[in-house]
Coordinates of C-alpha atoms in Angstrom, one line a residue:
M1 CA -34.4 -16.8 76.3
T2 CA -30.8 -16.8 75.0
R3 CA -31.2 -20.1 73.4
L4 CA -34.4 -18.8 71.7
A5 CA -32.6 -15.7 70.3
V6 CA -29.8 -17.7 68.8
A7 CA -32.2 -20.1 67.2
L8 CA -34.2 -17.3 65.7
L9 CA -31.4 -15.7 63.7
C10 CA -33.1 -14.3 60.6
L11 CA -30.8 -12.2 58.5
A12 CA -31.5 -10.8 55.0
L13 CA -27.9 -10.8 53.9
S14 CA -27.1 -9.1 50.6
P15 CA -30.6 -9.6 49.1
A16 CA -31.0 -9.6 45.3
L17 CA -32.4 -6.3 44.7
V18 CA -33.2 -4.6 41.3
G19 CA -30.6 -2.6 39.5
A20 CA -27.7 -3.0 41.9
Q21 CA -25.8 -5.9 40.4
D22 CA -22.1 -5.7 41.2
S23 CA -22.7 -2.3 42.8
L24 CA -20.4 -1.0 45.6
W25 CA -23.3 -1.5 48.0
E26 CA -23.5 -5.2 47.2
K27 CA -19.8 -5.6 47.6
Y28 CA -19.8 -3.9 51.0
M29 CA -22.8 -6.0 52.0
A30 CA -21.1 -9.2 50.9
A31 CA -17.9 -8.3 52.7
G32 CA -19.9 -7.6 55.9
A33 CA -21.7 -10.9 55.6
E34 CA -18.5 -12.8 55.2
S35 CA -17.0 -11.2 58.3
Y36 CA -20.2 -11.8 60.3
G37 CA -20.2 -15.4 59.4
K38 CA -16.6 -15.7 60.8
G39 CA -17.6 -14.0 64.0
Q40 CA -15.6 -10.9 63.1
F41 CA -18.2 -8.4 64.3
A42 CA -16.1 -5.3 64.3
E43 CA -15.2 -5.8 60.7
A44 CA -18.8 -6.6 59.8
E45 CA -20.0 -3.4 61.4
K46 CA -17.4 -1.4 59.5
M47 CA -18.5 -2.9 56.2
W48 CA -22.2 -2.5 56.8
L49 CA -21.8 1.1 58.0
V50 CA -20.0 1.9 54.7
A51 CA -22.8 0.0 52.8
R52 CA -25.4 2.1 54.6
K53 CA -23.6 5.3 53.5
E54 CA -23.2 4.1 50.0
A55 CA -26.9 3.1 49.8
E56 CA -28.1 6.4 51.1
S57 CA -25.9 8.5 48.8
S58 CA -26.5 6.4 45.7
F59 CA -30.1 5.3 46.0
G60 CA -31.6 7.8 48.6
P61 CA -32.5 7.5 52.3
D62 CA -35.8 5.7 51.7
D63 CA -34.5 3.0 49.3
I64 CA -35.1 -0.6 50.1
R65 CA -31.4 -1.3 50.0
V66 CA -31.0 1.1 52.9
A67 CA -33.6 -0.9 54.8
A68 CA -31.7 -4.2 54.1
T69 CA -28.5 -2.6 55.4
L70 CA -30.2 -1.4 58.5
T71 CA -31.6 -4.8 59.1
N72 CA -28.2 -6.4 59.1
L73 CA -26.7 -3.8 61.4
A74 CA -29.7 -4.3 63.7
E75 CA -29.1 -8.0 64.0
L76 CA -25.4 -7.4 64.5
Y77 CA -26.1 -5.0 67.4
R78 CA -28.6 -7.4 68.9
R79 CA -25.9 -10.1 69.0
Q80 CA -23.6 -7.6 70.7
G81 CA -26.2 -6.7 73.3
K82 CA -26.8 -3.2 71.9
Y83 CA -30.5 -3.5 72.1
P84 CA -31.7 0.1 71.9
Q85 CA -29.6 0.6 68.7
A86 CA -31.0 -2.6 67.2
G87 CA -34.5 -1.7 68.0
W88 CA -34.2 1.8 66.4
L89 CA -32.7 0.3 63.2
H90 CA -35.3 -2.4 62.9
R91 CA -38.1 0.1 63.2
R92 CA -36.5 2.4 60.7
A93 CA -36.0 -0.5 58.3
L94 CA -39.6 -1.5 58.8
S95 CA -40.8 2.1 58.0
I96 CA -38.8 2.2 54.8
T97 CA -39.9 -1.2 53.6
K98 CA -43.6 -0.5 54.2
K99 CA -43.3 2.7 52.3
A100 CA -41.4 1.0 49.4
K101 CA -43.2 -2.3 49.3
G102 CA -46.5 -1.9 51.1
S103 CA -47.5 -3.2 54.5
H104 CA -48.1 -6.8 53.4
H105 CA -44.9 -7.6 51.6
P106 CA -42.8 -10.6 52.6
Q107 CA -39.9 -8.3 53.4
V108 CA -42.1 -6.6 55.9
A109 CA -42.8 -9.9 57.5
S110 CA -39.0 -10.6 57.8
I111 CA -38.3 -7.4 59.6
V112 CA -41.3 -8.0 61.9
N113 CA -39.9 -11.4 62.7
N114 CA -36.5 -9.8 63.5
L115 CA -38.2 -7.4 65.9
G116 CA -39.8 -10.5 67.5
T117 CA -36.3 -11.9 68.0
L118 CA -35.1 -8.7 69.6
Y119 CA -38.1 -8.6 72.0
A120 CA -37.5 -12.2 72.9
T121 CA -33.9 -11.6 73.5
T122 CA -34.7 -8.7 75.9
G123 CA -37.3 -10.7 77.8
R124 CA -40.4 -8.9 76.3
V125 CA -42.3 -12.2 75.8
D126 CA -45.7 -10.8 75.0
A127 CA -44.3 -8.3 72.5
A128 CA -42.2 -11.1 70.9
E129 CA -45.3 -13.3 70.5
R130 CA -47.2 -10.5 68.9
M131 CA -44.4 -10.0 66.3
F132 CA -44.0 -13.7 65.6
R133 CA -47.8 -14.1 65.1
R134 CA -47.9 -11.0 62.9
A135 CA -45.0 -12.3 60.8
L136 CA -46.7 -15.7 60.5
I137 CA -50.0 -14.2 59.3
L138 CA -48.2 -12.0 56.7
R139 CA -46.2 -14.9 55.4
E140 CA -49.2 -17.2 55.1
R141 CA -51.2 -14.5 53.2
T142 CA -48.4 -13.5 50.9
L143 CA -46.4 -16.7 50.4
G144 CA -49.0 -19.4 51.0
P145 CA -49.4 -21.8 54.0
D146 CA -46.7 -24.2 52.7
S147 CA -43.9 -21.7 52.3
L148 CA -40.5 -22.3 54.0
D149 CA -40.8 -18.8 55.5
V150 CA -44.0 -19.9 57.1
A151 CA -42.2 -22.9 58.5
A152 CA -39.5 -20.6 60.0
S153 CA -42.2 -18.5 61.6
L154 CA -43.9 -21.6 63.1
D155 CA -40.6 -22.7 64.5
N156 CA -39.9 -19.3 66.0
L157 CA -43.3 -19.2 67.7
A158 CA -42.8 -22.7 68.9
L159 CA -39.4 -21.9 70.4
L160 CA -41.0 -19.0 72.3
Y161 CA -43.7 -21.4 73.7
H162 CA -41.0 -23.9 74.6
D163 CA -39.2 -21.4 76.7
E164 CA -42.5 -20.3 78.3
D165 CA -43.4 -24.0 79.1
H166 CA -46.3 -24.1 76.7
F167 CA -45.1 -27.5 75.5
Q168 CA -48.0 -29.0 73.7
D169 CA -48.5 -25.8 71.6
A170 CA -44.7 -25.9 70.8
V171 CA -44.9 -29.6 69.7
Q172 CA -47.8 -29.0 67.3
L173 CA -46.1 -25.9 65.7
H174 CA -42.7 -27.7 65.3
R175 CA -44.5 -30.7 63.7
R176 CA -46.3 -28.5 61.3
A177 CA -43.1 -26.7 60.4
L178 CA -41.4 -30.1 59.9
A179 CA -44.1 -31.3 57.5
I180 CA -43.8 -28.1 55.5
R181 CA -40.0 -28.5 55.2
E182 CA -40.3 -32.2 54.3
H183 CA -42.8 -31.4 51.6
A184 CA -40.9 -28.5 50.1
L185 CA -37.4 -29.9 50.3
G186 CA -37.7 -33.6 50.6
P187 CA -37.1 -35.8 53.7
S188 CA -33.3 -35.9 53.3
H189 CA -32.6 -32.2 52.7
P190 CA -30.4 -30.5 55.4
G191 CA -33.0 -27.8 55.7
V192 CA -35.4 -30.3 57.3
T193 CA -33.0 -30.7 60.2
V194 CA -33.9 -27.2 61.5
S195 CA -37.3 -28.3 62.6
L196 CA -36.1 -31.8 63.5
S197 CA -33.5 -30.2 65.9
H198 CA -36.1 -28.0 67.6
L199 CA -38.5 -30.9 68.0
A200 CA -35.8 -33.2 69.3
A201 CA -34.7 -30.5 71.8
L202 CA -38.3 -30.1 73.0
Y203 CA -38.7 -33.8 73.5
T204 CA -35.4 -33.9 75.4
D205 CA -36.5 -31.1 77.8
L206 CA -39.8 -33.0 78.3
G207 CA -37.8 -36.2 79.2
R208 CA -39.2 -38.0 76.1
Y209 CA -35.8 -39.4 75.3
A210 CA -37.0 -42.4 73.3
E211 CA -38.7 -40.0 70.9
A212 CA -35.8 -37.6 70.8
E213 CA -33.0 -40.1 70.0
P214 CA -34.2 -41.2 66.6
L215 CA -34.7 -37.6 65.5
Y216 CA -31.1 -36.8 66.5
R217 CA -29.8 -39.8 64.6
R218 CA -31.8 -38.8 61.6
I219 CA -30.3 -35.3 61.8
I220 CA -26.7 -36.7 61.9
T221 CA -27.4 -39.0 58.9
I222 CA -28.9 -36.2 56.8
R223 CA -26.1 -33.8 57.6
Q224 CA -23.3 -36.3 57.1
S225 CA -24.7 -37.3 53.7
A226 CA -25.5 -33.8 52.5
L227 CA -22.7 -31.8 54.1
G228 CA -19.9 -34.2 54.7
Q229 CA -18.6 -36.0 57.8
D230 CA -16.5 -33.0 59.0
H231 CA -19.0 -30.2 58.7
P232 CA -19.7 -28.0 61.8
E233 CA -23.4 -28.8 61.5
V234 CA -22.6 -32.5 62.0
G235 CA -20.7 -31.5 65.1
A236 CA -23.7 -29.6 66.4
A237 CA -25.9 -32.7 65.9
L238 CA -23.3 -34.9 67.7
D239 CA -23.3 -32.4 70.6
A240 CA -27.1 -32.6 70.9
L241 CA -27.1 -36.4 70.9
A242 CA -24.3 -36.4 73.5
E243 CA -26.4 -34.1 75.7
L244 CA -29.3 -36.5 75.4
Y245 CA -27.1 -39.3 76.7
R246 CA -25.7 -37.1 79.4
R247 CA -29.2 -36.4 80.7
Q248 CA -29.8 -40.1 80.9
G249 CA -26.6 -40.7 82.8
K250 CA -25.1 -42.6 79.8
F251 CA -21.7 -41.0 80.1
G252 CA -19.8 -43.6 78.2
L253 CA -21.9 -43.0 75.1
A254 CA -21.8 -39.2 75.5
E255 CA -18.1 -38.5 76.0
P256 CA -16.8 -39.7 72.7
L257 CA -19.5 -37.7 70.9
F258 CA -18.5 -34.5 72.7
K259 CA -14.9 -35.1 71.8
Q260 CA -15.7 -35.9 68.1
S261 CA -17.9 -32.7 67.9
L262 CA -15.2 -30.5 69.2
A263 CA -12.6 -32.0 66.9
I264 CA -14.9 -31.5 63.9
R265 CA -15.5 -27.8 64.7
E266 CA -11.8 -27.1 65.4
K267 CA -10.8 -28.6 62.1
A268 CA -13.5 -26.7 60.2
L269 CA -13.4 -23.4 62.0
G270 CA -10.1 -23.0 63.6
A271 CA -9.1 -22.9 67.3
E272 CA -10.4 -19.5 68.1
N273 CA -13.7 -19.3 66.3
P274 CA -16.9 -18.5 68.3
G275 CA -18.5 -21.5 66.6
L276 CA -16.5 -23.6 69.0
I277 CA -18.4 -22.2 72.0
P278 CA -21.3 -24.6 72.0
S279 CA -19.0 -27.7 72.0
L280 CA -16.8 -26.2 74.7
N281 CA -19.7 -25.4 76.9
E282 CA -21.5 -28.7 76.4
S283 CA -18.3 -30.7 77.0
A284 CA -17.5 -28.6 80.1
L285 CA -21.0 -29.2 81.5
F286 CA -20.7 -32.9 80.8
Y287 CA -17.6 -33.1 83.0
Q288 CA -19.0 -30.8 85.6
A289 CA -22.1 -33.0 86.0
Q290 CA -19.8 -35.9 86.9
G291 CA -17.7 -33.9 89.3
R292 CA -14.7 -33.9 86.9
Y293 CA -14.0 -30.3 87.5
A294 CA -10.3 -30.4 86.4
D295 CA -11.5 -31.5 83.0
A296 CA -14.3 -28.9 82.8
E297 CA -12.3 -25.8 83.9
P298 CA -9.9 -25.4 80.9
L299 CA -12.9 -25.7 78.5
Y300 CA -14.8 -22.9 80.3
R301 CA -11.7 -20.8 80.4
R302 CA -11.1 -21.3 76.7
A303 CA -14.7 -20.4 75.9
L304 CA -14.3 -17.2 77.9
A305 CA -11.1 -16.2 76.0
I306 CA -12.8 -16.8 72.6
N307 CA -15.8 -14.8 73.6
E308 CA -13.8 -11.9 74.9
K309 CA -11.7 -11.9 71.7
S310 CA -14.6 -12.3 69.3
F311 CA -17.3 -10.1 70.9
G312 CA -15.4 -7.7 73.2
P313 CA -15.2 -7.6 77.0
N314 CA -18.7 -6.3 77.6
A315 CA -20.8 -8.6 75.4
P316 CA -23.6 -10.9 76.7
E317 CA -21.5 -13.9 75.6
V318 CA -18.8 -12.9 78.0
A319 CA -21.2 -12.5 80.9
K320 CA -22.5 -16.1 80.2
S321 CA -18.9 -17.4 80.1
L322 CA -18.0 -15.7 83.4
D323 CA -21.1 -17.1 85.0
N324 CA -20.3 -20.6 83.8
L325 CA -16.8 -20.4 85.2
A326 CA -17.9 -18.8 88.4
E327 CA -20.4 -21.6 89.0
L328 CA -17.7 -24.2 88.5
C329 CA -15.3 -22.4 90.9
R330 CA -18.2 -22.3 93.5
K331 CA -18.6 -26.1 93.1
E332 CA -14.8 -26.4 93.6
S333 CA -15.1 -24.3 96.8
K334 CA -12.8 -21.6 95.2
F335 CA -15.0 -19.0 96.7
G336 CA -12.7 -16.0 96.3
E337 CA -12.3 -16.6 92.6
A338 CA -16.0 -17.4 92.2
E339 CA -17.0 -14.1 93.8
S340 CA -14.6 -12.1 91.6
L341 CA -16.1 -13.8 88.5
Y342 CA -19.7 -13.3 89.6
R343 CA -19.0 -9.6 90.3
R344 CA -17.5 -9.2 86.8
A345 CA -20.3 -11.1 85.2
L346 CA -22.8 -8.8 86.9
T347 CA -21.0 -5.7 85.6
V348 CA -20.9 -7.0 82.1
G349 CA -24.4 -8.2 82.3
E350 CA -25.8 -4.8 83.4
R351 CA -24.0 -3.2 80.5
S352 CA -25.1 -5.7 77.9
Y353 CA -28.5 -6.8 79.0
G354 CA -29.6 -3.7 80.9
A355 CA -30.7 -3.5 84.5
N356 CA -34.1 -5.3 84.1
H357 CA -33.4 -8.3 81.9
P358 CA -34.2 -11.9 83.1
E359 CA -30.6 -13.0 82.3
L360 CA -29.4 -10.5 84.9
A361 CA -31.8 -12.0 87.4
S362 CA -30.1 -15.3 86.8
L363 CA -26.7 -13.8 87.5
L364 CA -27.9 -12.2 90.7
E365 CA -29.4 -15.5 91.9
N366 CA -26.2 -17.5 91.2
Y367 CA -24.1 -14.9 93.0
A368 CA -26.6 -15.1 96.0
V369 CA -26.1 -18.9 96.2
L370 CA -22.4 -18.3 96.6
L371 CA -22.9 -15.7 99.3
H372 CA -25.1 -18.1 101.2
Q373 CA -22.6 -20.8 100.9
M374 CA -19.9 -18.4 102.3
G375 CA -22.2 -17.6 105.2
R376 CA -22.9 -14.0 104.0
E377 CA -26.7 -14.1 104.1
Q378 CA -27.0 -10.4 104.6
D379 CA -25.2 -9.7 101.4
A380 CA -27.3 -12.3 99.5
V381 CA -30.7 -11.0 100.5
P382 CA -30.7 -7.8 98.5
L383 CA -29.4 -9.7 95.4
E384 CA -32.3 -12.1 95.7
A385 CA -34.8 -9.3 96.2
R386 CA -33.5 -7.5 93.1
A387 CA -33.8 -10.7 91.1
R388 CA -37.4 -11.2 92.2
T389 CA -38.2 -7.7 91.2
I390 CA -36.7 -8.2 87.7
R391 CA -38.6 -11.4 87.1
S392 CA -41.8 -9.9 88.4
N393 CA -41.5 -6.9 86.1
A394 CA -40.6 -9.2 83.1
S395 CA -43.7 -11.3 83.7
R396 CA -45.9 -8.2 83.5
N397 CA -44.4 -7.0 80.2

């Protein structure tokens, strides 16, 4: 579900609202957006909290600009794993927007979509589907069936179905979204690559590699032409194609693409930007799959350091990095270090995900595998039982 949440990022940053041109509120919103884009979440939070105060004092507590600020803060908190705060802010923003714009306004649909993202992130699949369907219906009614916002909703719903193994439904929705984007933007516009990427990833997971590869190559060509050879989005497309080759065992084709992607992102973003994390993790997984643990380990450790610096020690991203590194240490038979990392990952995971999130179940299961490998079956059994309970509860929600 983590991949789904990242893919569904839907943020109404500094919207153009009436009567606020060059206002202090707009300046604070823009400053927060700039910091958010750089992964500087503490600075973004500070700017958006000031923007909220400015909007409430200058325009009133029920002004649409307050709702926009709350929406941004909610998305920031979701990224940081502060789910209760994010949910409250989204619901407050939704209430304000309905009152100001009516229940069927496109901005209402955007906030409903964001709530769906939050529910998907926290494993509430049924609630997420309801929100995504509601947002889709609102957007079709208010913006028309060929709107780019409709395409975004289709992709969001398809990603949820992808993660729930409803593959045929997901394929159909991604294809419809792609057709909308191509018609609205033209076949060579970088916006088209959003749906292309989702569809290619779905084909990859289905093992339909011959269908996925030309999509990835088309994405690379579009982005290189529109954005330049050294744009981070080109690096992301190279990573995806490299992963396709890795899954097919074509390591000689994959490795130079992973290296090229990381070099592009480092040049564009800097050596400590969280935008490097996907390339670092994909490259590390590539080496790990071949048993080249010495090549994988420094990449995982670097990803962990960047996540800790960017998001703080108790963020979901840190729990994931700890889990990745622990898994590698387990494979290297460094059982003591692996156990220490798993314990820390669980501590961070409980704080960031909560005690009943499917991601926590995965951490418990991975730790249990290590304990079995160490001959400590009695310690592993309660972890496995807890993981089963979490997954069972999630499936009923």
